[in-house]
mmCIF file of C-alpha atoms (C1' of nucleotides) in Angstrom:
data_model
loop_
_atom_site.group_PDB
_atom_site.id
_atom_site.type_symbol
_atom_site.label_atom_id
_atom_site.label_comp_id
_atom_site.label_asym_id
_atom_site.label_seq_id
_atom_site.Cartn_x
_atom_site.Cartn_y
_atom_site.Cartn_z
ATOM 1 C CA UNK A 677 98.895 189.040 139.133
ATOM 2 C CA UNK A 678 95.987 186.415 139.163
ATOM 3 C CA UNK A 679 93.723 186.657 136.621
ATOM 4 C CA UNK A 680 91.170 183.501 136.342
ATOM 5 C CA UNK A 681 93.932 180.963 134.134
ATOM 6 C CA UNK A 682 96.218 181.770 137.137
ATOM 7 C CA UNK A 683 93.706 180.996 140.156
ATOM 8 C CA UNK A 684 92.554 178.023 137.985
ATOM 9 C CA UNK A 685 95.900 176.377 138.032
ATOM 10 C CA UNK A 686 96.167 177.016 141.543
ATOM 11 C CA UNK A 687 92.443 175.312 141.971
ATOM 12 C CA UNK A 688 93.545 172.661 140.137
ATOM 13 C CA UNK A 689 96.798 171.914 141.904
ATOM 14 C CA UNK A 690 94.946 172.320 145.473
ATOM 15 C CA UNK A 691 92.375 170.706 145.076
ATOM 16 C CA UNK A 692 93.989 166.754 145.044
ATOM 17 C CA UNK A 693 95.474 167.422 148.041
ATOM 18 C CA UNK A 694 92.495 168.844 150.437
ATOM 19 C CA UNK A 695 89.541 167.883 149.376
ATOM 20 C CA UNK A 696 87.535 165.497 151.727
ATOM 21 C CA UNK A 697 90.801 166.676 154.621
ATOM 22 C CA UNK A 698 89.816 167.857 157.882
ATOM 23 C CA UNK A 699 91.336 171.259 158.980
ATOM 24 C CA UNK A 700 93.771 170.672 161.598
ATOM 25 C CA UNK A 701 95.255 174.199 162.445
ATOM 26 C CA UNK A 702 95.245 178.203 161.198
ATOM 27 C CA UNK A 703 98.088 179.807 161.824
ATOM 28 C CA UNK A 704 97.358 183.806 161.300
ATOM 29 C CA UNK A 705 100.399 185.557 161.420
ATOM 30 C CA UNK A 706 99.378 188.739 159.936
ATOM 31 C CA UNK A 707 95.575 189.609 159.370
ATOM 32 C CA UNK A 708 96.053 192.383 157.477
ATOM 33 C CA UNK A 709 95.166 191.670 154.040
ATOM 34 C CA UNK A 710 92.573 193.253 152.215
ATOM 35 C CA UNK A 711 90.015 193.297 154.837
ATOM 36 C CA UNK A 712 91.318 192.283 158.139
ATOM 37 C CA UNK A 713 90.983 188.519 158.626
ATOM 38 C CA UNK A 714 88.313 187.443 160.559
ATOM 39 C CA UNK A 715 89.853 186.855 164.658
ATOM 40 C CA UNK A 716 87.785 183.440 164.747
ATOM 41 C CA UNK A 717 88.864 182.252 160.902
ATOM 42 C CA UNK A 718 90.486 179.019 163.210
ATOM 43 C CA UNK A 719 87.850 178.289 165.218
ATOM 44 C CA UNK A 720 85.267 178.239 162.522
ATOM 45 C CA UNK A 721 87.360 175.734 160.381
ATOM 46 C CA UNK A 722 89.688 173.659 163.163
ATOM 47 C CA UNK A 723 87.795 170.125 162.651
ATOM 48 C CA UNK A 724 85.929 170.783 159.696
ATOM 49 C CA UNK A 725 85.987 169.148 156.624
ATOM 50 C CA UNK A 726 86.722 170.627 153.093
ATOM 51 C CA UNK A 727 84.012 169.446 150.935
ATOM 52 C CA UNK A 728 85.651 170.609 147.749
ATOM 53 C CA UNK A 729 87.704 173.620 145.833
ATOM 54 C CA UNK A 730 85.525 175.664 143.596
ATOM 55 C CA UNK A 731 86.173 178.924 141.798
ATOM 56 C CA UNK A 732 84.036 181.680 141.090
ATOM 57 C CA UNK A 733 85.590 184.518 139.009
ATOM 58 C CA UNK A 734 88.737 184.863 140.227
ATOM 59 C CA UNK A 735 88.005 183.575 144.020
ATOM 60 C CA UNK A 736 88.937 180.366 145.130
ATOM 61 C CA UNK A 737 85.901 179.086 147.287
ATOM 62 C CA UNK A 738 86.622 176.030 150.183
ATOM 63 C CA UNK A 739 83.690 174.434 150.773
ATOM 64 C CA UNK A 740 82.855 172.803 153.830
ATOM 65 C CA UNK A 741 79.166 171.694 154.694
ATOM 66 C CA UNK A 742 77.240 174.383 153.622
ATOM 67 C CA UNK A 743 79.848 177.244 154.679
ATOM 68 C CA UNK A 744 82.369 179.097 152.615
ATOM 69 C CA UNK A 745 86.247 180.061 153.050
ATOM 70 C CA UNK A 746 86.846 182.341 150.267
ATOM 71 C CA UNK A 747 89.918 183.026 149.171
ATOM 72 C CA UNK A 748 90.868 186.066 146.594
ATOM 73 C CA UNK A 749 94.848 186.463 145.521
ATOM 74 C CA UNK A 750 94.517 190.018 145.034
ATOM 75 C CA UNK A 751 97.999 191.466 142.746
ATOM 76 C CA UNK A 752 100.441 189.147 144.621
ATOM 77 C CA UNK A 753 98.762 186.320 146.373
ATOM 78 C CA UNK A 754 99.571 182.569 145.778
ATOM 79 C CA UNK A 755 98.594 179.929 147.822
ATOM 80 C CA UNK A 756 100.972 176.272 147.890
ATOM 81 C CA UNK A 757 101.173 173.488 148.790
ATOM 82 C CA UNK A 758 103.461 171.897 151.544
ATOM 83 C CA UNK A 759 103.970 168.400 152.735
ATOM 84 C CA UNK A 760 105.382 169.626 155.565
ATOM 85 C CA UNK A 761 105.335 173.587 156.712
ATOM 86 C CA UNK A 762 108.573 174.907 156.529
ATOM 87 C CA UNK A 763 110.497 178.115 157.704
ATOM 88 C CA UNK A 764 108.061 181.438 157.262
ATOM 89 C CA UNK A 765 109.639 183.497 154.885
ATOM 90 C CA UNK A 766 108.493 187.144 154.051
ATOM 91 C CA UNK A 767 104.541 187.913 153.071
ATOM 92 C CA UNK A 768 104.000 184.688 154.230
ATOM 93 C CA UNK A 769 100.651 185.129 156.352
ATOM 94 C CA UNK A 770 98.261 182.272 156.744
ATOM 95 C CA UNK A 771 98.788 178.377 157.142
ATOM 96 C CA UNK A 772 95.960 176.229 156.475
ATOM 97 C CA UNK A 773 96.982 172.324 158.297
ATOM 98 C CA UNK A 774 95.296 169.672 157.078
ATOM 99 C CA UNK A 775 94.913 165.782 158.641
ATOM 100 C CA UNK A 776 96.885 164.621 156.095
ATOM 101 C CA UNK A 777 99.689 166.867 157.119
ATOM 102 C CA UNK A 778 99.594 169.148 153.927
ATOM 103 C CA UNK A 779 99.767 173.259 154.737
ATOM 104 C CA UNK A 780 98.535 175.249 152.485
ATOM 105 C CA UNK A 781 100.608 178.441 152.829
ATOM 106 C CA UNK A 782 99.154 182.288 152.023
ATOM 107 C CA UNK A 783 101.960 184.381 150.734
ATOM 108 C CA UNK A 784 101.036 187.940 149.630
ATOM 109 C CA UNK A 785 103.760 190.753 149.132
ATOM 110 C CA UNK A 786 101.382 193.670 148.340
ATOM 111 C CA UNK A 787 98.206 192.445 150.364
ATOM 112 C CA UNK A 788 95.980 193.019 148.348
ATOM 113 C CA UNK A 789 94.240 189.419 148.591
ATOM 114 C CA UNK A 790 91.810 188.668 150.719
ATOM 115 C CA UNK A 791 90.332 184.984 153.142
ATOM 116 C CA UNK A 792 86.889 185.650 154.578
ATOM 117 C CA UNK A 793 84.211 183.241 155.856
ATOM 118 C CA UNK A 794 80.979 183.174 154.600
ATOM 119 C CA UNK A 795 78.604 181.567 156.636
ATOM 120 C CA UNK A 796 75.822 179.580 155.130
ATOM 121 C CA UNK A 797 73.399 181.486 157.425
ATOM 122 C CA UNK A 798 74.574 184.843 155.633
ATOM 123 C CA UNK A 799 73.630 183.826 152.235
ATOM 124 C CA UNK A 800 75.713 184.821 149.177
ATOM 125 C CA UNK A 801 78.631 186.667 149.807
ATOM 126 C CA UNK A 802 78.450 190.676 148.791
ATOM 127 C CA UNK A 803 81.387 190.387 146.527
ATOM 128 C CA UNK A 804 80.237 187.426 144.705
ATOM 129 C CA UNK A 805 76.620 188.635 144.176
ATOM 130 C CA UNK A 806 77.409 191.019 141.227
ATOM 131 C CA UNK A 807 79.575 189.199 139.601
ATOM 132 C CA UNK A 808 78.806 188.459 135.902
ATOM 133 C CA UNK A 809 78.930 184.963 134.205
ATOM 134 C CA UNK A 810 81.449 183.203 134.155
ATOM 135 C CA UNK A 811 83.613 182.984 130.802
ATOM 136 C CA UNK A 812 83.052 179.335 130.184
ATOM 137 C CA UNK A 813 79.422 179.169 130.702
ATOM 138 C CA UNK A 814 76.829 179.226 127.919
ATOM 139 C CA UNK A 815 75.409 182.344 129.391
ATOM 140 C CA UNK A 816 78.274 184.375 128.349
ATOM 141 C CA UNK A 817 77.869 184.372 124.352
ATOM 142 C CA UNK A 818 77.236 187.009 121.398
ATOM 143 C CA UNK A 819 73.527 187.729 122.539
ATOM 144 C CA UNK A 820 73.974 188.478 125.827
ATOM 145 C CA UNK A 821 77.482 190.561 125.208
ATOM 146 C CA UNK A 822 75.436 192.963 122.883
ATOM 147 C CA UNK A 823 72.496 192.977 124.832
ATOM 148 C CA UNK A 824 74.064 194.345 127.716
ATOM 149 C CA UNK A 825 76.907 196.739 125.943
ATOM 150 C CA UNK A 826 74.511 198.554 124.095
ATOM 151 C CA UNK A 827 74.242 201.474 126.508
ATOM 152 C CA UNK A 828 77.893 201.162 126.970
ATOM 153 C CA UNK A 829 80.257 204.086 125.953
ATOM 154 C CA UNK A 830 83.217 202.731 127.255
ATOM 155 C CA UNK A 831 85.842 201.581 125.147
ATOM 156 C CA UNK A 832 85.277 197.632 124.692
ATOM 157 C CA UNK A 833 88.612 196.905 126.793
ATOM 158 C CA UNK A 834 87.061 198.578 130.062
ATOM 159 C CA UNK A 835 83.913 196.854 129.496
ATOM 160 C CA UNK A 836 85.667 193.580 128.759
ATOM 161 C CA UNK A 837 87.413 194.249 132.539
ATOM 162 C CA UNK A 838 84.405 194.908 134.243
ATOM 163 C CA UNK A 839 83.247 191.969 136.609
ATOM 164 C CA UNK A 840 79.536 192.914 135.919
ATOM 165 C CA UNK A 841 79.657 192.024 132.392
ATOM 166 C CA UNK A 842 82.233 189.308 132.233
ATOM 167 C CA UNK A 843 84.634 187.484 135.045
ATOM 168 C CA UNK A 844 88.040 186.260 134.801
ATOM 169 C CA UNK A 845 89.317 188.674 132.091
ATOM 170 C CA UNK A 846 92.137 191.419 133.812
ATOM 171 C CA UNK A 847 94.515 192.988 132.042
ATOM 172 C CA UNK A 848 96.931 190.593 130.301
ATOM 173 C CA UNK A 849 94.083 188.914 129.301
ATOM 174 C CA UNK A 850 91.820 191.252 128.073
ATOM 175 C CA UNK A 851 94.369 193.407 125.878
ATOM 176 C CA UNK A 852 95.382 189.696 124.179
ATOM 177 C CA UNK A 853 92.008 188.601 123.834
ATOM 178 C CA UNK A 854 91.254 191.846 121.994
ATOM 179 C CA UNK A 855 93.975 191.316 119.672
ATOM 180 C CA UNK A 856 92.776 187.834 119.007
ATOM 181 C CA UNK A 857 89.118 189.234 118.024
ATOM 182 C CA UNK A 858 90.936 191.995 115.912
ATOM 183 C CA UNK A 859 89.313 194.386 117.870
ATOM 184 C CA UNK A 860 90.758 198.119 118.729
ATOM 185 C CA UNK A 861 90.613 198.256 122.632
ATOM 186 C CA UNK A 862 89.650 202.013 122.447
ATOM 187 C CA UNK A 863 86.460 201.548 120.513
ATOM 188 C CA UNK A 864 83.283 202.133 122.057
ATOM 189 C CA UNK A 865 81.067 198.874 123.838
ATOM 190 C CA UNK A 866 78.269 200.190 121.793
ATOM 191 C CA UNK A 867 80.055 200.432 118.531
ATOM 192 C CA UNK A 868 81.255 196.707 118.228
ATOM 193 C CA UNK A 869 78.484 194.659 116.102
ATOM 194 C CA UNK A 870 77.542 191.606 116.895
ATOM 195 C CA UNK A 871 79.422 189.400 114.555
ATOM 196 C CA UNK A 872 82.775 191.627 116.092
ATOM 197 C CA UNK A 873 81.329 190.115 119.677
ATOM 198 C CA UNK A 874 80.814 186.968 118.999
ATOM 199 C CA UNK A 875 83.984 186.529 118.048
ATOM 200 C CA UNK A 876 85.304 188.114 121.056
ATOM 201 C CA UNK A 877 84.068 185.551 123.102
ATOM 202 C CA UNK A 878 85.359 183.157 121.125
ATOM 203 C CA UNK A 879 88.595 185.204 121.525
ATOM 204 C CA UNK A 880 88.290 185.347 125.433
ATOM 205 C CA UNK A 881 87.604 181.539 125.843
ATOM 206 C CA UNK A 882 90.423 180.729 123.390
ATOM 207 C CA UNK A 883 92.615 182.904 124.992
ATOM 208 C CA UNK A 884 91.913 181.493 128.734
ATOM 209 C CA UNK A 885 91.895 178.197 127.768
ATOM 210 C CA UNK A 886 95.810 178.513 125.859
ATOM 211 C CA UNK A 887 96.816 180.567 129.413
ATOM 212 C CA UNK A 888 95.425 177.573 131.462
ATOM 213 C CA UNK A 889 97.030 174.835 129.411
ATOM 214 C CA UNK A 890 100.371 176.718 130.003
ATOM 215 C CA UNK A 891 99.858 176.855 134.062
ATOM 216 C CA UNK A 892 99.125 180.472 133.558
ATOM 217 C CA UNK A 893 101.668 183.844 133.253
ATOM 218 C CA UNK A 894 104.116 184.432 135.226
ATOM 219 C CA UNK A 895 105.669 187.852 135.332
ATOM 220 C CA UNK A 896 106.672 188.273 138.850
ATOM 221 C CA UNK A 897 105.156 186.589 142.046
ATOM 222 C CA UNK A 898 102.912 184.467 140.513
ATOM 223 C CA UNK A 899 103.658 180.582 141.156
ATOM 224 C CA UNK A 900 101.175 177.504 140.977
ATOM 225 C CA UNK A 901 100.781 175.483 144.170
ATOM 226 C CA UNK A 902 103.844 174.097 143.530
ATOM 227 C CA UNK A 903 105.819 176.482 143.602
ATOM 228 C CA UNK A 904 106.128 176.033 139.233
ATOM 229 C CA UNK A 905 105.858 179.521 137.015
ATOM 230 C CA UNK A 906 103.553 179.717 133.953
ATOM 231 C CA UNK A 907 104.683 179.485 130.801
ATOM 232 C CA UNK A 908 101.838 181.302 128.856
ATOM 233 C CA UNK A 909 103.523 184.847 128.924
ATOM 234 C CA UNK A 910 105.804 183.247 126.208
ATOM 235 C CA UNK A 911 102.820 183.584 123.919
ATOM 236 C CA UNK A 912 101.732 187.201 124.395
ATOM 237 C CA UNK A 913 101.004 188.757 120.954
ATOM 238 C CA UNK A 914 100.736 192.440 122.638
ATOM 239 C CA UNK A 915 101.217 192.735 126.369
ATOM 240 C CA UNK A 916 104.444 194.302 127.134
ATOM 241 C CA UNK A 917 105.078 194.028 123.643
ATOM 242 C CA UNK A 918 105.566 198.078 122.779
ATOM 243 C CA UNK A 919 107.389 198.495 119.880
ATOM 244 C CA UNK A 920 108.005 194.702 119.117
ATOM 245 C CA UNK A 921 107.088 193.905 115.807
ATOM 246 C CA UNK A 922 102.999 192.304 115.503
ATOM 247 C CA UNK A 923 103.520 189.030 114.999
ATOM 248 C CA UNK A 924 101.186 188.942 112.381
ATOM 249 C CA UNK A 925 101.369 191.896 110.268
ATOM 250 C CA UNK A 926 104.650 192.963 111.599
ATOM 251 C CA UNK A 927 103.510 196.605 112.207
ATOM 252 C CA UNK A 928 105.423 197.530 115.770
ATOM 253 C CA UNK A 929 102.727 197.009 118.524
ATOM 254 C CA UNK A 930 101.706 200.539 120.475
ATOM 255 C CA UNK A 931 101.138 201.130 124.120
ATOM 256 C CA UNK A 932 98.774 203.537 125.770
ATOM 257 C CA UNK A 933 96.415 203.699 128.904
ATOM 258 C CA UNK A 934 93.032 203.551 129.260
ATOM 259 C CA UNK A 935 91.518 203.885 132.898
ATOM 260 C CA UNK A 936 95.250 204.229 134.517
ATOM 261 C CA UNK A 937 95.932 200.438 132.953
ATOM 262 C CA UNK A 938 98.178 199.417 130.374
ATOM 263 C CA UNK A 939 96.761 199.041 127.000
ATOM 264 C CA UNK A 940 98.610 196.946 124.148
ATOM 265 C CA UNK A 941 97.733 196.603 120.397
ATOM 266 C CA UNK A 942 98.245 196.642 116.851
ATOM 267 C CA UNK A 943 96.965 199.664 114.937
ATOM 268 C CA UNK A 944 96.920 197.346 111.730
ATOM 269 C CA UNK A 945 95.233 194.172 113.003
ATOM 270 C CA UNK A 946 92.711 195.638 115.517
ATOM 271 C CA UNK A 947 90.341 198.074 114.206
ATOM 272 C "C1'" DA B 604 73.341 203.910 135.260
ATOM 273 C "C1'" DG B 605 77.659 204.890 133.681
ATOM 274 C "C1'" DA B 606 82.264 206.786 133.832
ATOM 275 C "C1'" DG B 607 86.380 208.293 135.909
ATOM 276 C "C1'" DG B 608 89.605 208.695 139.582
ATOM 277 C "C1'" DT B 609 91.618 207.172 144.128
ATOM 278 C "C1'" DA B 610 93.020 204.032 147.412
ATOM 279 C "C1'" DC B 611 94.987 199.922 149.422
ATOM 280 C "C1'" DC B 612 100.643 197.971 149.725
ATOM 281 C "C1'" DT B 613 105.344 196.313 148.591
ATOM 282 C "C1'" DG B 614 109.123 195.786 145.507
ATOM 283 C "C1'" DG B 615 111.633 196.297 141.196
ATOM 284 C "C1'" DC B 616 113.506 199.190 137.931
ATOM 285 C "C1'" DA B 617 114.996 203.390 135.275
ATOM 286 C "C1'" DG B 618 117.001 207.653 135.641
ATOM 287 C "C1'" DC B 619 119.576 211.040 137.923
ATOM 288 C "C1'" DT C 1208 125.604 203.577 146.156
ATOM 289 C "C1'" DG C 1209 121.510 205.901 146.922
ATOM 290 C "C1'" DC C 1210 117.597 208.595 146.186
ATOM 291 C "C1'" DT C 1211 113.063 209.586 143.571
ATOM 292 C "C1'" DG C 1212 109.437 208.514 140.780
ATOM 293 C "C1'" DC C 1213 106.925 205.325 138.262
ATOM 294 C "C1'" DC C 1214 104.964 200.917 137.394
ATOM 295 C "C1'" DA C 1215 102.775 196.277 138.427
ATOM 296 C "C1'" DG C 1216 98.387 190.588 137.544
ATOM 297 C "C1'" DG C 1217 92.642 193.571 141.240
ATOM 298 C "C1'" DT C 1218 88.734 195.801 142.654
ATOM 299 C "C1'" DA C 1219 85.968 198.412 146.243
ATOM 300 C "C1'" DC C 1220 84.573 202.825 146.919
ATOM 301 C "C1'" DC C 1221 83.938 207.605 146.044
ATOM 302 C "C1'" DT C 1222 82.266 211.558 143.222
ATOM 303 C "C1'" DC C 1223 80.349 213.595 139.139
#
DNA sequence: AGAGGTACCTGGCAGC
DNA sequence: TGCTGCCAGGTACCTC
């Protein structure tokens, strides 16, 4: 589910309610995400103090002193917000307590998702030390997105996915920010020019930015720390949309796959 | 280095 | 009603 508009909104909503709150008690009732979580996650954070709620790519990262709780949703994670823990339901996993009496709740059908300490002492985390820039930053623009596609075969869409060029984009958000940059998903990295790129990233921030406004997309799981859906699936111009008429040219919008994903376009506006 | 496929896991849905 | 197969927002890991 998450992509980075989704773990933004949960960030955001977070955030208020635990930063600067001492950790009060981890409740584990089932470690086995992702990787298995760590036996001594509650006594490394039991009386520490969250710092603050960053995000890097699409992990949420709690930081207290100089250590790291990270915190990846996976397909199916959310985390919320509780004033008050109530009954564990189904896929719920992990309680975070906090001095002010908030739980933050883990829920997690698939497990996919993943909470791991990172100790100062270890340095960067392995799964954070590839990761490309971020979509936001002024290192992600037309220079650098030619630069380093231009020994890329690939159709643009995979290379638009890949964490090691770009983070944050999955696959709702790729296939519409293609659209939005009138680009064909299935054309090669190397064969998009640079005045086709630099509107992609234009593309890719516009389209992360609308999704964030709109509390992100909700198709199944996902909810915001509040338990609230997103809105910004009303907007799609392709995904899901096979055989719905483009809503710009009209022309009925075609489905394939590319790398065993879903791919979602118009043959007239994306070339 | 780059590209492609597989695996992890649960649930919802279409089709029979 | 129930079974089977397919699909789903991510990404590490394997082989070629």
């Amino acid at each position: 589910m998450p992509e980075l508009p989704e773990v933004e909104t949960t960030r955001r909503g977070i955030a208020p309610h635990v930063e600067r709150q001492k950790v009060t008690a981890v409740r584990v009732y089932d470690r086995r995400l992702r990787w298995p979580v760590p036996r001594d996650l509650s006594r490394r954070l039991v009386g520490r103090v969250v710092d603050r709620v960053d995000r890097r790519s699409k992990y949420l990262l709690f930081r207290l002193g100089r250590d790291t709780l990270i915190v990846h949703f996976g397909m199916t994670g959310s985390l919320r917000v509780y004033g008050t823990a109530p009954a564990r339901r189904t896929h719920d996993h992990i309680d975070l307590e906090f001095g002010n009496g908030v739980v933050l709740r883990y829920h997690d059908p698939r497990r996919f998702g993943a909470m791991l300490w990172s100790p100062a002492a270890a340095g960067e985390h392995p799964l954070l030390a590839a990761l490309g820039p971020e979509p936001f930053s002024v290192g992600f623009d037309a220079a650098y997105l030619f630069a380093s596609t231009r020994t890329r075969r690939a159709a643009i869409k995979i290379a638009l996915m890949d964490n090691r060029l770009v983070v944050g984009a999955g696959n709702i958000y790729a296939n519409e920010a293609l659209f939005r940059a009138g680009i064909r998903p299935t054309r090669a990295a190397n064969r998009v020019s640079r005045e086709r790129l630099a509107r992609l990233v234009a593309a890719v921030r516009q389209t992360l930015a609308a999704a964030i406004a709109k509390g992100g997309s909700t198709l199944r799981d996902y909810v915001d720390s509040d338990g609230a859906p997103g809105y910004f699936q009303l907007e799609y111009n392709v995904y899901g949309r096979e055989g719905e008429p483009c809503r710009v040219c009209g022309d009925p919008i075609r489905a394939i796959r590319q790398a065993g994903r879903a791919t979602y376009y118009c043959g007239r506006c994306q070339t």
